[in-house]
Amino acid sequence: MKTSIALIGFMGTGKTAAGKLLAEKTGKRFIETDGIIEEKAGKSIPDIFREDGEIGFRQLEIEAVREISNERNAVIACGGGVVLNKINIDRLKEGCIIVCLTASPQVIIKRTSGDKDERPLLAVPDRVRQVKELMKFREPYYERSADITIDTSELNVESVVDRILSEVEGNESNH
Ligand code: S3P
């Protein structure tokens, strides 16, 4: 029986906000892969990207997922690029139901505006184009990783969490 829920999805789909509320409502422990990475590296995500590059960051991400993927009764909010390495998803699937949060490019662009200091991948001159290209490239990765997919474009955090809870219940009774 899977007792944890992993939230995946593009930057700005609301994984952190929904994850925190979901953990609160279910009594599960909230964990963020980015938080574990920063703790282990002793530096911020932008500093990791600056000093070790995206490849260095992905390596730390793989280690973080390996460490936490067998946590029971947890809500794990994953960084947006966790799907890029299949090993991460394979590990998460062992103990987690995987919920993918999505949103339209317009909504993502709006929600992530002003985030360039926290999100190195969006610190580029043409952010709109970058978001659209990354989303398009990653779409199949999110699709094939998810047990459940929820479009959050028009939902507030409470509604997202309600949807996750009812979909997870449905998913469990189908197994
Ligand atoms: C990334 C998403 C970020 C963070 C890093 C890379 C990505 O997490 O892990 O900047 O590749 O999509 P959020 O999805 O929580 O912003």
CSV table of C-alpha atoms and ligand atoms in Angstrom, one decimal:
chain,number,residue,atom,x,y,z
A,1,MET,CA,0.0,0.0,0.0
A,2,LYS,CA,1.5,3.4,-1.0
A,3,THR,CA,1.3,5.8,1.8
A,4,SER,CA,3.0,8.8,0.3
A,5,ILE,CA,2.1,11.2,-2.4
A,6,ALA,CA,4.6,12.8,-4.8
A,7,LEU,CA,3.7,16.0,-6.5
A,8,ILE,CA,5.4,16.6,-9.9
A,9,GLY,CA,4.8,19.2,-12.5
A,10,PHE,CA,6.3,22.3,-14.1
A,11,MET,CA,7.5,25.3,-12.1
A,12,GLY,CA,4.5,27.4,-11.1
A,13,THR,CA,1.9,24.7,-11.0
A,14,GLY,CA,1.6,25.1,-7.2
A,15,LYS,CA,3.3,21.9,-5.9
A,16,THR,CA,4.7,23.6,-2.8
A,17,ALA,CA,1.5,25.4,-1.8
A,18,ALA,CA,-0.7,22.4,-2.5
A,19,GLY,CA,1.8,20.1,-0.9
A,20,LYS,CA,1.9,22.0,2.3
A,21,LEU,CA,-1.8,22.1,2.6
A,22,LEU,CA,-2.2,18.5,1.6
A,23,ALA,CA,0.3,17.4,4.3
A,24,GLU,CA,-1.6,19.5,6.9
A,25,LYS,CA,-4.9,18.0,6.0
A,26,THR,CA,-3.7,14.4,5.9
A,27,GLY,CA,-1.3,14.5,8.8
A,28,LYS,CA,1.6,13.5,6.5
A,29,ARG,CA,5.0,14.9,6.6
A,30,PHE,CA,5.9,17.6,4.0
A,31,ILE,CA,9.2,17.2,2.2
A,32,GLU,CA,10.6,19.2,-0.7
A,33,THR,CA,13.3,17.8,-3.0
A,34,ASP,CA,14.7,21.3,-3.4
A,35,GLY,CA,14.9,21.7,0.4
A,36,ILE,CA,16.8,18.5,0.8
A,37,ILE,CA,19.2,19.5,-2.0
A,38,GLU,CA,19.9,22.9,-0.5
A,39,GLU,CA,20.5,21.3,2.9
A,40,LYS,CA,22.9,18.7,1.6
A,41,ALA,CA,24.8,21.1,-0.7
A,42,GLY,CA,24.9,23.8,2.0
A,43,LYS,CA,23.9,26.4,-0.7
A,44,SER,CA,20.9,27.7,-2.5
A,45,ILE,CA,19.5,26.3,-5.8
A,46,PRO,CA,20.7,29.4,-7.8
A,47,ASP,CA,24.2,29.0,-6.3
A,48,ILE,CA,24.2,25.3,-7.2
A,49,PHE,CA,23.3,26.1,-10.8
A,50,ARG,CA,25.9,28.8,-10.9
A,51,GLU,CA,28.7,26.8,-9.4
A,52,ASP,CA,28.0,23.2,-10.5
A,53,GLY,CA,25.7,23.8,-13.5
A,54,GLU,CA,22.4,22.0,-14.2
A,55,ILE,CA,24.2,18.7,-14.5
A,56,GLY,CA,25.6,19.1,-10.9
A,57,PHE,CA,22.1,20.0,-9.7
A,58,ARG,CA,20.5,17.0,-11.4
A,59,GLN,CA,23.1,14.7,-9.7
A,60,LEU,CA,22.1,16.2,-6.3
A,61,GLU,CA,18.4,15.8,-7.2
A,62,ILE,CA,18.9,12.1,-7.9
A,63,GLU,CA,20.6,11.7,-4.5
A,64,ALA,CA,17.8,13.6,-2.8
A,65,VAL,CA,15.1,11.5,-4.4
A,66,ARG,CA,17.0,8.3,-3.5
A,67,GLU,CA,17.1,9.4,0.1
A,68,ILE,CA,13.4,10.3,0.5
A,69,SER,CA,11.6,8.1,-2.0
A,70,ASN,CA,11.0,5.4,0.7
A,71,GLU,CA,9.6,7.7,3.3
A,72,ARG,CA,6.2,6.5,4.4
A,73,ASN,CA,3.3,8.9,5.0
A,74,ALA,CA,4.9,11.9,3.3
A,75,VAL,CA,3.9,14.5,0.8
A,76,ILE,CA,6.9,15.0,-1.5
A,77,ALA,CA,6.9,18.2,-3.6
A,78,CYS,CA,9.4,17.5,-6.4
A,79,GLY,CA,11.4,20.1,-8.4
A,80,GLY,CA,10.0,20.5,-11.9
A,81,GLY,CA,12.8,18.7,-13.5
A,82,VAL,CA,12.6,15.5,-11.4
A,83,VAL,CA,10.9,13.7,-14.3
A,84,LEU,CA,13.9,14.2,-16.6
A,85,ASN,CA,15.8,11.3,-15.0
A,86,LYS,CA,13.7,8.1,-15.1
A,87,ILE,CA,15.5,6.6,-12.1
A,88,ASN,CA,13.8,9.3,-10.0
A,89,ILE,CA,10.3,8.3,-11.1
A,90,ASP,CA,11.1,4.6,-10.7
A,91,ARG,CA,12.2,5.2,-7.1
A,92,LEU,CA,9.2,7.5,-6.3
A,93,LYS,CA,6.7,5.0,-7.8
A,94,GLU,CA,7.8,2.4,-5.2
A,95,GLY,CA,6.1,4.1,-2.3
A,96,CYS,CA,4.2,7.1,-3.8
A,97,ILE,CA,1.1,7.8,-5.8
A,98,ILE,CA,2.4,10.3,-8.3
A,99,VAL,CA,0.2,13.4,-8.9
A,100,CYS,CA,1.1,15.7,-11.7
A,101,LEU,CA,-0.1,19.3,-11.4
A,102,THR,CA,-0.4,21.2,-14.7
A,103,ALA,CA,-1.4,24.7,-15.8
A,104,SER,CA,-1.6,26.6,-19.1
A,105,PRO,CA,1.6,28.4,-20.3
A,106,GLN,CA,-0.2,31.7,-19.8
A,107,VAL,CA,-0.9,30.8,-16.1
A,108,ILE,CA,2.6,29.5,-15.6
A,109,ILE,CA,4.2,32.7,-17.1
A,110,LYS,CA,2.0,34.8,-14.8
A,111,ARG,CA,2.6,32.8,-11.6
A,112,THR,CA,6.4,32.7,-12.1
A,113,SER,CA,6.9,36.3,-13.1
A,114,GLY,CA,9.4,37.9,-10.7
A,115,ASP,CA,10.8,34.4,-9.8
A,116,LYS,CA,14.0,34.7,-11.7
A,117,ASP,CA,16.2,34.9,-8.6
A,118,GLU,CA,14.8,31.6,-7.3
A,119,ARG,CA,14.5,29.8,-10.5
A,120,PRO,CA,17.7,29.8,-12.5
A,121,LEU,CA,16.1,28.2,-15.6
A,122,LEU,CA,13.8,31.2,-15.9
A,123,ALA,CA,16.6,33.8,-15.6
A,124,VAL,CA,16.9,34.3,-19.3
A,125,PRO,CA,16.1,37.3,-21.5
A,126,ASP,CA,13.0,35.7,-23.2
A,127,ARG,CA,11.3,34.0,-20.3
A,128,VAL,CA,8.0,33.5,-22.2
A,129,ARG,CA,9.7,31.6,-24.9
A,130,GLN,CA,11.7,29.6,-22.4
A,131,VAL,CA,8.6,28.6,-20.4
A,132,LYS,CA,6.8,27.5,-23.6
A,133,GLU,CA,9.8,25.5,-25.0
A,134,LEU,CA,10.6,23.8,-21.7
A,135,MET,CA,6.9,22.9,-21.2
A,136,LYS,CA,6.6,21.5,-24.6
A,137,PHE,CA,9.8,19.4,-24.2
A,138,ARG,CA,8.8,18.1,-20.8
A,139,GLU,CA,5.1,17.3,-21.5
A,140,PRO,CA,5.7,13.7,-22.4
A,141,TYR,CA,7.9,13.2,-19.4
A,142,TYR,CA,5.1,14.4,-17.1
A,143,GLU,CA,2.5,12.4,-18.9
A,144,ARG,CA,4.3,9.1,-18.7
A,145,SER,CA,5.2,9.6,-15.0
A,146,ALA,CA,1.8,10.6,-13.6
A,147,ASP,CA,-0.8,8.3,-11.9
A,148,ILE,CA,-3.1,11.3,-11.7
A,149,THR,CA,-3.1,14.6,-13.5
A,150,ILE,CA,-4.8,17.8,-12.3
A,151,ASP,CA,-5.1,21.1,-14.2
A,152,THR,CA,-4.7,23.8,-11.6
A,153,SER,CA,-5.1,26.8,-14.1
A,154,GLU,CA,-8.4,27.8,-12.7
A,155,LEU,CA,-8.3,26.3,-9.2
A,156,ASN,CA,-7.2,27.9,-5.9
A,157,VAL,CA,-5.0,25.9,-3.5
A,158,GLU,CA,-7.9,24.5,-1.5
A,159,SER,CA,-9.7,23.2,-4.6
A,160,VAL,CA,-6.4,21.6,-5.8
A,161,VAL,CA,-6.0,19.8,-2.6
A,162,ASP,CA,-9.7,18.6,-2.6
A,163,ARG,CA,-9.2,17.3,-6.1
A,164,ILE,CA,-6.0,15.5,-5.1
A,165,LEU,CA,-7.7,13.9,-2.2
A,166,SER,CA,-10.7,12.7,-4.1
A,167,GLU,CA,-8.5,11.4,-7.1
A,168,VAL,CA,-6.1,9.6,-4.7
A,169,GLU,CA,-9.1,7.9,-3.1
A,170,GLY,CA,-10.4,6.8,-6.5
A,171,ASN,CA,-7.0,5.7,-7.5
A,172,GLU,CA,-6.6,3.6,-4.4
A,173,SER,CA,-10.0,1.9,-4.7
A,174,ASN,CA,-9.0,0.9,-8.3
A,175,HIS,CA,-6.0,-1.1,-7.1
B,1,S3P,C1,13.5,23.2,-11.8
B,1,S3P,C2,12.5,23.5,-10.9
B,1,S3P,C3,12.7,24.1,-9.6
B,1,S3P,C4,14.1,23.7,-9.1
B,1,S3P,C5,15.1,24.0,-10.1
B,1,S3P,C6,14.9,23.3,-11.4
B,1,S3P,C7,13.2,22.6,-13.1
B,1,S3P,O1,11.7,23.6,-8.7
B,1,S3P,O2,14.2,22.3,-8.8
B,1,S3P,O3,15.2,25.4,-10.3
B,1,S3P,O4,14.0,22.1,-13.8
B,1,S3P,O5,12.0,22.7,-13.5
B,1,S3P,P1,10.2,24.1,-8.7
B,1,S3P,O6,9.5,23.3,-9.7
B,1,S3P,O7,9.7,23.9,-7.3
B,1,S3P,O8,10.2,25.6,-9.1
